[in-house]
CSV table of C-alpha atoms and ligand atoms in Angstrom, one decimal:
chain,number,residue,atom,x,y,z
I,1,MET,CA,-8.9,89.2,104.8
I,2,ALA,CA,-8.9,85.9,102.8
I,3,ALA,CA,-6.4,85.6,99.9
I,4,ALA,CA,-7.9,85.6,96.4
I,5,ALA,CA,-7.0,81.9,96.0
I,6,ASP,CA,-9.3,81.1,99.0
I,7,ARG,CA,-12.2,82.9,97.4
I,8,ILE,CA,-14.6,80.7,95.5
I,9,LEU,CA,-17.4,83.3,94.9
I,10,GLU,CA,-17.1,87.1,94.5
I,11,VAL,CA,-20.3,89.0,94.2
I,12,ARG,CA,-20.2,92.7,93.5
I,13,ASP,CA,-23.1,95.3,93.3
I,14,LEU,CA,-25.5,92.6,92.1
I,15,VAL,CA,-28.8,93.9,90.9
I,16,LYS,CA,-31.9,92.2,89.6
I,17,HIS,CA,-34.9,94.3,88.6
I,18,PHE,CA,-38.0,92.5,87.2
I,19,PRO,CA,-39.9,94.8,84.9
I,20,LEU,CA,-43.4,95.7,86.1
I,21,THR,CA,-45.7,96.0,83.1
I,22,SER,CA,-49.3,97.0,82.4
I,23,GLY,CA,-51.6,96.2,79.4
I,24,VAL,CA,-52.4,92.8,78.0
I,25,VAL,CA,-51.5,93.2,74.3
I,26,LEU,CA,-49.2,96.3,74.3
I,27,LYS,CA,-47.2,95.8,77.4
I,28,ARG,CA,-45.8,99.0,78.8
I,29,GLN,CA,-43.2,99.1,81.5
I,30,ILE,CA,-44.5,101.0,84.5
I,31,GLY,CA,-41.8,100.3,87.0
I,32,ALA,CA,-39.6,97.5,88.3
I,33,ILE,CA,-39.6,95.0,91.2
I,34,LYS,CA,-36.2,95.6,92.8
I,35,ALA,CA,-35.7,92.0,94.0
I,36,VAL,CA,-32.0,92.3,94.5
I,37,ASP,CA,-30.6,95.8,94.7
I,38,GLY,CA,-26.9,96.0,95.2
I,39,VAL,CA,-25.5,93.0,97.0
I,40,SER,CA,-21.8,92.4,97.5
I,41,PHE,CA,-20.0,89.6,99.4
I,42,ASP,CA,-17.3,86.9,99.1
I,43,LEU,CA,-17.5,83.2,99.9
I,44,ASN,CA,-14.3,81.3,100.8
I,45,ARG,CA,-13.6,77.7,100.1
I,46,GLY,CA,-15.2,75.4,102.7
I,47,GLU,CA,-17.1,78.3,104.3
I,48,THR,CA,-20.8,78.6,105.0
I,49,LEU,CA,-22.6,81.9,104.5
I,50,GLY,CA,-26.1,82.0,106.0
I,51,ILE,CA,-28.5,84.4,104.4
I,52,VAL,CA,-31.6,85.3,106.3
I,53,GLY,CA,-34.6,87.6,105.7
I,54,GLU,CA,-38.4,87.8,105.5
I,55,SER,CA,-40.4,86.4,102.6
I,56,GLY,CA,-39.9,88.4,99.4
I,57,CYS,CA,-36.6,90.1,100.4
I,58,GLY,CA,-34.9,88.6,97.4
I,59,LYS,CA,-33.1,85.4,98.8
I,60,SER,CA,-34.2,83.0,96.0
I,61,THR,CA,-33.5,85.6,93.3
I,62,LEU,CA,-30.0,86.0,94.7
I,63,ALA,CA,-29.6,82.2,94.7
I,64,LYS,CA,-30.7,82.0,91.0
I,65,LEU,CA,-28.3,84.9,90.1
I,66,LEU,CA,-25.4,83.0,91.7
I,67,MET,CA,-26.1,80.0,89.5
I,68,ALA,CA,-26.8,82.1,86.4
I,69,LEU,CA,-30.4,80.7,86.3
I,70,GLU,CA,-31.4,84.4,86.2
I,71,ARG,CA,-29.3,87.1,84.4
I,72,PRO,CA,-28.5,90.2,86.5
I,73,THR,CA,-29.6,93.7,85.6
I,74,SER,CA,-26.1,94.7,86.5
I,75,GLY,CA,-23.2,93.7,88.7
I,76,SER,CA,-20.9,90.7,88.8
I,77,VAL,CA,-20.7,87.1,90.1
I,78,LYS,CA,-17.3,85.5,89.8
I,79,VAL,CA,-16.8,81.8,90.4
I,80,ASN,CA,-13.1,81.0,90.9
I,81,GLY,CA,-12.3,84.4,89.5
I,82,ARG,CA,-14.4,83.9,86.3
I,83,GLU,CA,-17.6,85.8,85.5
I,84,ILE,CA,-20.6,83.5,85.5
I,85,ALA,CA,-23.2,86.2,84.9
I,86,ASN,CA,-22.1,86.6,81.2
I,87,ALA,CA,-21.0,83.0,80.5
I,88,ARG,CA,-22.8,81.2,77.7
I,89,GLY,CA,-22.8,77.7,76.1
I,90,GLY,CA,-20.0,75.3,77.0
I,91,GLU,CA,-18.3,77.8,79.4
I,92,LEU,CA,-21.5,78.2,81.4
I,93,LYS,CA,-21.9,74.4,81.5
I,94,ARG,CA,-18.4,74.0,82.8
I,95,MET,CA,-18.9,76.6,85.5
I,96,ARG,CA,-22.3,75.2,86.6
I,97,ARG,CA,-20.6,71.9,87.4
I,98,ASN,CA,-18.9,73.7,90.2
I,99,ILE,CA,-22.0,75.4,91.7
I,100,GLN,CA,-25.1,73.4,92.4
I,101,MET,CA,-28.4,74.0,94.2
I,102,VAL,CA,-30.6,72.2,96.8
I,103,MET,CA,-34.2,73.4,96.6
I,104,GLN,CA,-36.6,74.2,99.4
I,105,ASP,CA,-39.4,71.8,98.8
I,106,PRO,CA,-38.5,68.1,98.4
I,107,TYR,CA,-42.1,67.4,97.6
I,108,THR,CA,-42.4,69.4,94.5
I,109,SER,CA,-38.7,69.6,93.3
I,110,LEU,CA,-38.4,65.9,92.5
I,111,ASN,CA,-40.1,64.6,89.4
I,112,PRO,CA,-42.7,62.0,90.7
I,113,ARG,CA,-42.4,60.0,87.5
I,114,MET,CA,-38.7,59.5,87.7
I,115,THR,CA,-36.9,56.9,89.8
I,116,VAL,CA,-34.5,58.0,92.4
I,117,GLY,CA,-31.6,56.7,90.3
I,118,ASP,CA,-32.7,58.8,87.3
I,119,ILE,CA,-33.2,61.9,89.5
I,120,VAL,CA,-29.8,61.7,91.2
I,121,GLY,CA,-28.1,60.7,88.0
I,122,GLU,CA,-29.8,63.4,85.9
I,123,PRO,CA,-26.9,65.8,86.0
I,124,TYR,CA,-24.8,63.1,84.2
I,125,ASP,CA,-27.1,63.4,81.2
I,126,ILE,CA,-25.6,66.9,80.6
I,127,HIS,CA,-22.2,66.2,82.0
I,128,THR,CA,-21.4,62.8,80.4
I,129,GLU,CA,-17.7,63.4,81.0
I,130,VAL,CA,-18.2,63.0,84.8
I,131,ALA,CA,-19.9,59.6,84.6
I,132,PRO,CA,-19.8,57.6,81.4
I,133,LYS,CA,-23.0,55.4,80.9
I,134,GLY,CA,-21.4,52.2,82.3
I,135,ASP,CA,-20.3,53.9,85.6
I,136,ARG,CA,-23.6,55.7,86.3
I,137,ARG,CA,-25.5,53.2,88.4
I,138,LYS,CA,-22.5,52.6,90.6
I,139,LYS,CA,-21.9,56.3,91.1
I,140,VAL,CA,-25.6,57.0,91.9
I,141,GLN,CA,-25.6,54.1,94.5
I,142,GLU,CA,-22.5,55.6,96.1
I,143,LEU,CA,-24.2,59.0,96.3
I,144,LEU,CA,-27.3,57.4,97.9
I,145,GLU,CA,-25.1,55.7,100.5
I,146,VAL,CA,-23.1,59.0,101.2
I,147,VAL,CA,-26.4,60.8,102.1
I,148,GLY,CA,-27.6,58.0,104.3
I,149,LEU,CA,-30.1,56.2,101.9
I,150,ASN,CA,-30.2,52.6,101.0
I,151,PRO,CA,-28.4,52.1,97.6
I,152,ASP,CA,-30.8,49.2,96.9
I,153,HIS,CA,-33.7,51.7,96.7
I,154,ILE,CA,-32.3,53.2,93.4
I,155,ASN,CA,-35.4,52.0,91.5
I,156,ARG,CA,-38.0,53.5,93.9
I,157,TYR,CA,-40.1,56.6,93.2
I,158,PRO,CA,-40.1,59.8,95.3
I,159,HIS,CA,-43.5,59.1,96.9
I,160,GLN,CA,-42.0,56.0,98.5
I,161,PHE,CA,-39.8,58.2,100.7
I,162,SER,CA,-40.4,60.5,103.6
I,163,GLY,CA,-39.8,64.3,103.5
I,164,GLY,CA,-36.4,64.1,105.1
I,165,GLN,CA,-35.4,61.2,102.8
I,166,ARG,CA,-36.6,63.2,99.8
I,167,GLN,CA,-34.4,66.1,100.8
I,168,ARG,CA,-31.5,63.6,101.0
I,169,ILE,CA,-32.2,62.7,97.4
I,170,GLY,CA,-32.1,66.4,96.5
I,171,ILE,CA,-28.7,66.7,98.3
I,172,ALA,CA,-27.4,63.6,96.5
I,173,ARG,CA,-28.3,65.2,93.2
I,174,GLY,CA,-26.6,68.4,94.3
I,175,LEU,CA,-23.4,66.4,95.0
I,176,ALA,CA,-23.4,64.4,91.8
I,177,LEU,CA,-21.1,66.7,89.8
I,178,GLN,CA,-18.7,67.1,92.8
I,179,PRO,CA,-19.2,70.9,93.0
I,180,GLU,CA,-17.2,73.2,95.3
I,181,VAL,CA,-20.3,75.3,96.2
I,182,ILE,CA,-23.8,74.3,97.0
I,183,VAL,CA,-26.5,76.9,97.2
I,184,CYS,CA,-29.1,75.6,99.6
I,185,ASP,CA,-32.4,77.6,99.3
I,186,GLU,CA,-34.3,77.0,102.5
I,187,PRO,CA,-33.4,73.3,102.4
I,188,VAL,CA,-35.2,72.5,105.7
I,189,SER,CA,-38.1,74.9,105.8
I,190,ALA,CA,-40.6,72.3,104.5
I,191,LEU,CA,-39.5,69.7,107.0
I,192,ASP,CA,-40.6,68.8,110.5
I,193,VAL,CA,-38.4,70.4,113.2
I,194,SER,CA,-37.2,67.0,114.3
I,195,ILE,CA,-36.0,66.2,110.8
I,196,GLN,CA,-34.5,69.6,110.2
I,197,ALA,CA,-31.5,68.9,112.6
I,198,GLN,CA,-30.8,65.6,110.8
I,199,VAL,CA,-30.6,67.2,107.4
I,200,ILE,CA,-28.4,70.1,108.8
I,201,ASN,CA,-26.1,67.5,110.4
I,202,LEU,CA,-25.9,65.7,107.1
I,203,LEU,CA,-24.9,68.9,105.3
I,204,GLU,CA,-22.2,69.6,107.9
I,205,ARG,CA,-20.8,66.1,107.5
I,206,LEU,CA,-20.7,66.4,103.7
I,207,GLN,CA,-19.1,69.8,104.0
I,208,ARG,CA,-16.2,68.2,106.0
I,209,GLU,CA,-15.9,65.2,103.7
I,210,PHE,CA,-16.0,67.0,100.4
I,211,SER,CA,-14.6,70.5,101.4
I,212,LEU,CA,-17.8,72.1,100.3
I,213,ALA,CA,-18.7,75.8,100.6
I,214,TYR,CA,-22.4,76.6,101.2
I,215,ILE,CA,-24.8,79.5,100.8
I,216,PHE,CA,-27.5,78.5,103.2
I,217,ILE,CA,-30.7,80.5,102.9
I,218,ALA,CA,-33.4,80.6,105.6
I,219,HIS,CA,-36.2,82.7,107.0
I,220,ASP,CA,-35.1,82.3,110.5
I,221,LEU,CA,-31.8,83.2,112.2
I,222,SER,CA,-32.1,80.2,114.6
I,223,VAL,CA,-31.9,77.8,111.6
I,224,VAL,CA,-28.7,79.2,110.1
I,225,ARG,CA,-26.9,79.7,113.4
I,226,HIS,CA,-25.7,76.1,113.8
I,227,ILE,CA,-24.2,75.8,110.3
I,228,SER,CA,-23.0,79.3,109.4
I,229,ASP,CA,-19.5,80.7,109.7
I,230,ARG,CA,-20.9,84.1,108.6
I,231,VAL,CA,-24.4,85.5,108.3
I,232,GLY,CA,-25.9,88.1,106.0
I,233,VAL,CA,-29.2,89.7,106.9
I,234,MET,CA,-31.3,90.8,103.9
I,235,TYR,CA,-34.0,93.4,103.8
I,236,LEU,CA,-35.8,94.5,100.6
I,237,GLY,CA,-33.1,93.4,98.2
I,238,LYS,CA,-30.0,94.5,100.3
I,239,PHE,CA,-27.8,93.2,103.0
I,240,VAL,CA,-28.3,95.3,106.1
I,241,GLU,CA,-25.8,93.4,108.2
I,242,LEU,CA,-23.0,91.0,107.4
I,243,GLY,CA,-20.5,89.4,109.8
I,244,LYS,CA,-19.2,86.4,111.6
I,245,ASP,CA,-21.9,84.4,113.3
I,246,ALA,CA,-20.8,85.2,116.8
I,247,GLU,CA,-20.8,88.9,116.0
I,248,ILE,CA,-24.3,88.8,114.5
I,249,TYR,CA,-25.8,86.7,117.3
I,250,ASP,CA,-24.1,88.2,120.3
I,251,ARG,CA,-23.7,91.9,119.1
I,252,PRO,CA,-26.2,92.7,116.4
I,253,ALA,CA,-25.7,96.3,115.2
I,254,HIS,CA,-28.7,96.8,112.9
I,255,PRO,CA,-32.2,97.3,114.4
I,256,TYR,CA,-33.7,94.8,111.9
I,257,THR,CA,-31.3,92.1,113.0
I,258,GLN,CA,-32.0,93.0,116.7
I,259,ALA,CA,-35.7,92.6,116.0
I,260,LEU,CA,-35.2,89.2,114.2
I,261,LEU,CA,-33.0,88.0,117.0
I,262,SER,CA,-35.4,89.1,119.7
I,263,ALA,CA,-38.1,86.9,118.1
I,264,VAL,CA,-35.9,83.8,118.3
I,265,PRO,CA,-37.4,81.7,121.1
I,266,VAL,CA,-35.1,80.9,124.0
I,267,PRO,CA,-36.1,77.6,125.7
I,268,ASP,CA,-35.0,78.8,129.1
I,269,PRO,CA,-37.7,81.0,130.7
I,270,GLU,CA,-34.9,83.0,132.4
I,271,GLY,CA,-33.4,83.8,129.0
I,272,ARG,CA,-36.7,85.1,127.8
I,273,GLU,CA,-36.8,87.6,130.6
I,274,GLN,CA,-33.3,88.9,129.8
I,275,ARG,CA,-33.9,89.4,126.2
I,276,GLU,CA,-35.8,92.5,125.2
I,277,ARG,CA,-38.6,91.5,122.8
I,278,ILE,CA,-38.9,93.8,119.8
I,279,ILE,CA,-42.1,93.5,117.8
I,280,LEU,CA,-41.8,94.6,114.2
I,281,GLN,CA,-44.8,96.5,113.0
I,282,GLY,CA,-46.4,95.6,109.6
I,283,ASP,CA,-45.0,93.8,106.6
I,284,PRO,CA,-42.0,94.9,104.5
I,285,PRO,CA,-42.9,97.5,101.9
I,286,SER,CA,-43.2,96.5,98.2
I,287,PRO,CA,-39.9,96.0,96.5
I,288,ALA,CA,-41.5,97.9,93.5
I,289,ASN,CA,-41.6,101.0,95.6
I,290,PRO,CA,-39.0,100.9,98.5
I,291,PRO,CA,-38.9,103.8,100.9
I,292,SER,CA,-36.4,106.6,100.3
I,293,GLY,CA,-33.2,106.6,102.3
I,294,CYS,CA,-33.1,103.6,104.6
I,295,ARG,CA,-35.5,100.9,103.4
I,296,PHE,CA,-36.2,99.8,106.9
I,297,ARG,CA,-37.2,103.2,108.2
I,298,THR,CA,-41.0,102.6,107.9
I,299,ARG,CA,-40.7,99.8,110.5
I,300,CYS,CA,-37.7,101.1,112.6
I,301,TRP,CA,-38.3,102.4,116.1
I,302,LYS,CA,-35.0,104.4,115.9
I,303,ALA,CA,-35.7,106.3,112.7
I,304,GLN,CA,-34.8,110.0,112.5
I,305,GLU,CA,-35.2,112.6,109.7
I,306,ILE,CA,-31.8,111.7,108.1
I,307,CYS,CA,-33.1,108.1,107.6
I,308,ALA,CA,-35.6,109.3,105.0
I,309,GLU,CA,-33.0,111.5,103.3
I,310,GLN,CA,-29.8,109.5,103.1
I,311,GLU,CA,-29.3,105.8,102.4
I,312,PRO,CA,-27.0,104.3,105.0
I,313,LEU,CA,-24.1,102.3,103.5
I,314,LEU,CA,-23.0,98.9,104.6
I,315,GLN,CA,-20.0,99.9,106.6
I,316,ILE,CA,-17.5,97.8,108.6
I,317,ARG,CA,-17.1,98.6,112.3
I,318,PRO,CA,-13.4,99.5,112.8
I,319,GLY,CA,-11.3,96.6,114.0
I,320,THR,CA,-13.9,94.0,113.0
I,321,ALA,CA,-15.2,92.2,109.9
I,322,HIS,CA,-18.7,93.1,111.0
I,323,ALA,CA,-20.6,95.4,108.6
I,324,SER,CA,-24.0,97.1,109.0
I,325,ALA,CA,-26.1,99.7,107.2
I,326,CYS,CA,-27.6,102.1,109.7
I,327,HIS,CA,-27.0,105.7,110.5
I,328,PHE,CA,-27.3,104.9,114.2
I,329,ALA,CA,-25.8,101.4,114.3
I,330,GLU,CA,-24.7,100.3,117.8
I,331,THR,CA,-23.9,96.9,119.1
I,332,HIS,CA,-26.5,95.6,121.3
I,333,ASP,CA,-25.3,92.7,123.5
I,334,VAL,CA,-27.6,89.8,123.6
I,335,VAL,CA,-27.5,87.7,126.8
I,336,HIS,CA,-27.5,84.0,126.0
I,337,VAL,CA,-28.4,82.1,129.1
I,338,ASN,CA,-28.0,78.5,127.8
Z,401,ATP,N1,-39.6,86.1,87.8
Z,401,ATP,C1,-40.1,87.1,88.5
Z,401,ATP,N2,-40.8,88.1,88.0
Z,401,ATP,C2,-41.3,89.1,88.7
Z,401,ATP,N3,-41.1,89.3,90.0
Z,401,ATP,C3,-40.3,88.3,90.6
Z,401,ATP,C4,-39.8,87.2,90.0
Z,401,ATP,N4,-39.2,86.4,90.9
Z,401,ATP,C5,-39.3,87.0,92.1
Z,401,ATP,N5,-40.0,88.2,91.9
Z,401,ATP,C6,-40.3,89.1,93.0
Z,401,ATP,O1,-39.0,89.5,93.6
Z,401,ATP,C7,-39.2,89.7,95.0
Z,401,ATP,C8,-38.2,88.7,95.7
Z,401,ATP,O2,-38.6,87.4,95.5
Z,401,ATP,P1,-37.7,86.1,96.0
Z,401,ATP,O3,-38.5,84.9,95.6
Z,401,ATP,O4,-36.3,86.3,95.6
Z,401,ATP,O5,-37.9,86.3,97.6
Z,401,ATP,P2,-37.5,85.3,98.8
Z,401,ATP,O6,-36.7,86.1,99.8
Z,401,ATP,O7,-36.9,84.1,98.2
Z,401,ATP,O8,-38.9,85.0,99.4
Z,401,ATP,P3,-39.4,83.6,100.1
Z,401,ATP,O9,-38.8,83.7,101.5
Z,401,ATP,O10,-40.9,83.8,100.1
Z,401,ATP,O11,-38.9,82.5,99.3
Z,401,ATP,C9,-40.6,89.3,95.3
Z,401,ATP,O12,-41.4,90.6,95.4
Z,401,ATP,C10,-41.1,88.5,94.1
Z,401,ATP,O13,-42.5,88.6,93.9
Z,402,SF4,S1,-30.8,104.1,109.3
Z,402,SF4,FE1,-32.4,104.9,110.5
Z,402,SF4,S2,-34.3,103.8,109.8
Z,402,SF4,FE2,-32.5,102.7,109.1
Z,402,SF4,S3,-32.1,101.1,110.5
Z,402,SF4,FE3,-30.8,102.8,111.1
Z,402,SF4,S4,-32.0,104.0,112.6
Z,402,SF4,FE4,-33.5,102.6,111.5
Z,403,MG,MG1,-37.3,82.1,98.3
């Protein structure tokens, strides 16, 4: 168990429900979209927590809650022991310096009318204390160099760069305020597979050089494997499994994780034979109307009566730091051939 001083983020029972309304003029609330519905975890300094789950399970909403870009319905997010969820004004500004974000789509997240220098230096408009006007150009050029871009290209526009280079620009902007945590919301999903590895390698190098902690969000377990120390698997607004990456990949306990892992392609044909392929039926149910009991039960091949009646809690397996939420959790060894 990490000491409190090692902990940079503490998230407890975090909930975000978006109201579901009907009527054009007189809006009546008829329900709620339970985008994030009781998430708890810690992030330690210098650590990477990978967060994985299908589209719509609440990953981006969770990312926005961590940065206080969305306000929670309930629950708590502490950065260095201080609550960000209720912070306002100058206090929020100070806290945001320490937790920055890299967005999914480098094509739409960079303003096409701004030069790279203005994009990367934009955080200094708000945080003038970090880079006074005279230092700004030098700082931005240094940041471009750190992420592997030519500092002489400071006056170019985003369309003059490739997708991978644009994501480097986004990463340089994320680094500008020297944060301790960067929330990366699917930072490589929009990139070609060949470029994905380069961007992940860059993030790993920056982590070592600047002692960064990352929240690294992805759809796919294979993308987060390389970079994560721990992995959280999300389903319909909740973590269903959370543990060290070796525990999750080699001994997944939750049927959903087992299904996600069985879908990860193994390049060696022998490996494919040894891994049982589990095909998940259908799409996840609507977060406006999640199933009773276990939310995964409508797609789970192991579901029993109790699964509809009682919600399984996220519980740690004795002697490990590996938690899963299933009435019938069992470890399921995965044979990795390569
Ligand atoms: N501002 C909002 N108002 C209403 N509903 C929202 C809002 N933002 C997100 N949602 C809903 O909350 C749920 C979770 O969305 P979210 O974007 O967090 O999922 P995600 O896991 O990031 O998905 P993806 O993998 O597609 O990016 C979805 O059903 C989405 O439609
Ligand atoms: S609690 Fe039941 S439905 Fe849910 S994952 Fe476990 S076996 Fe499947
Ligand atoms: Mg998202």
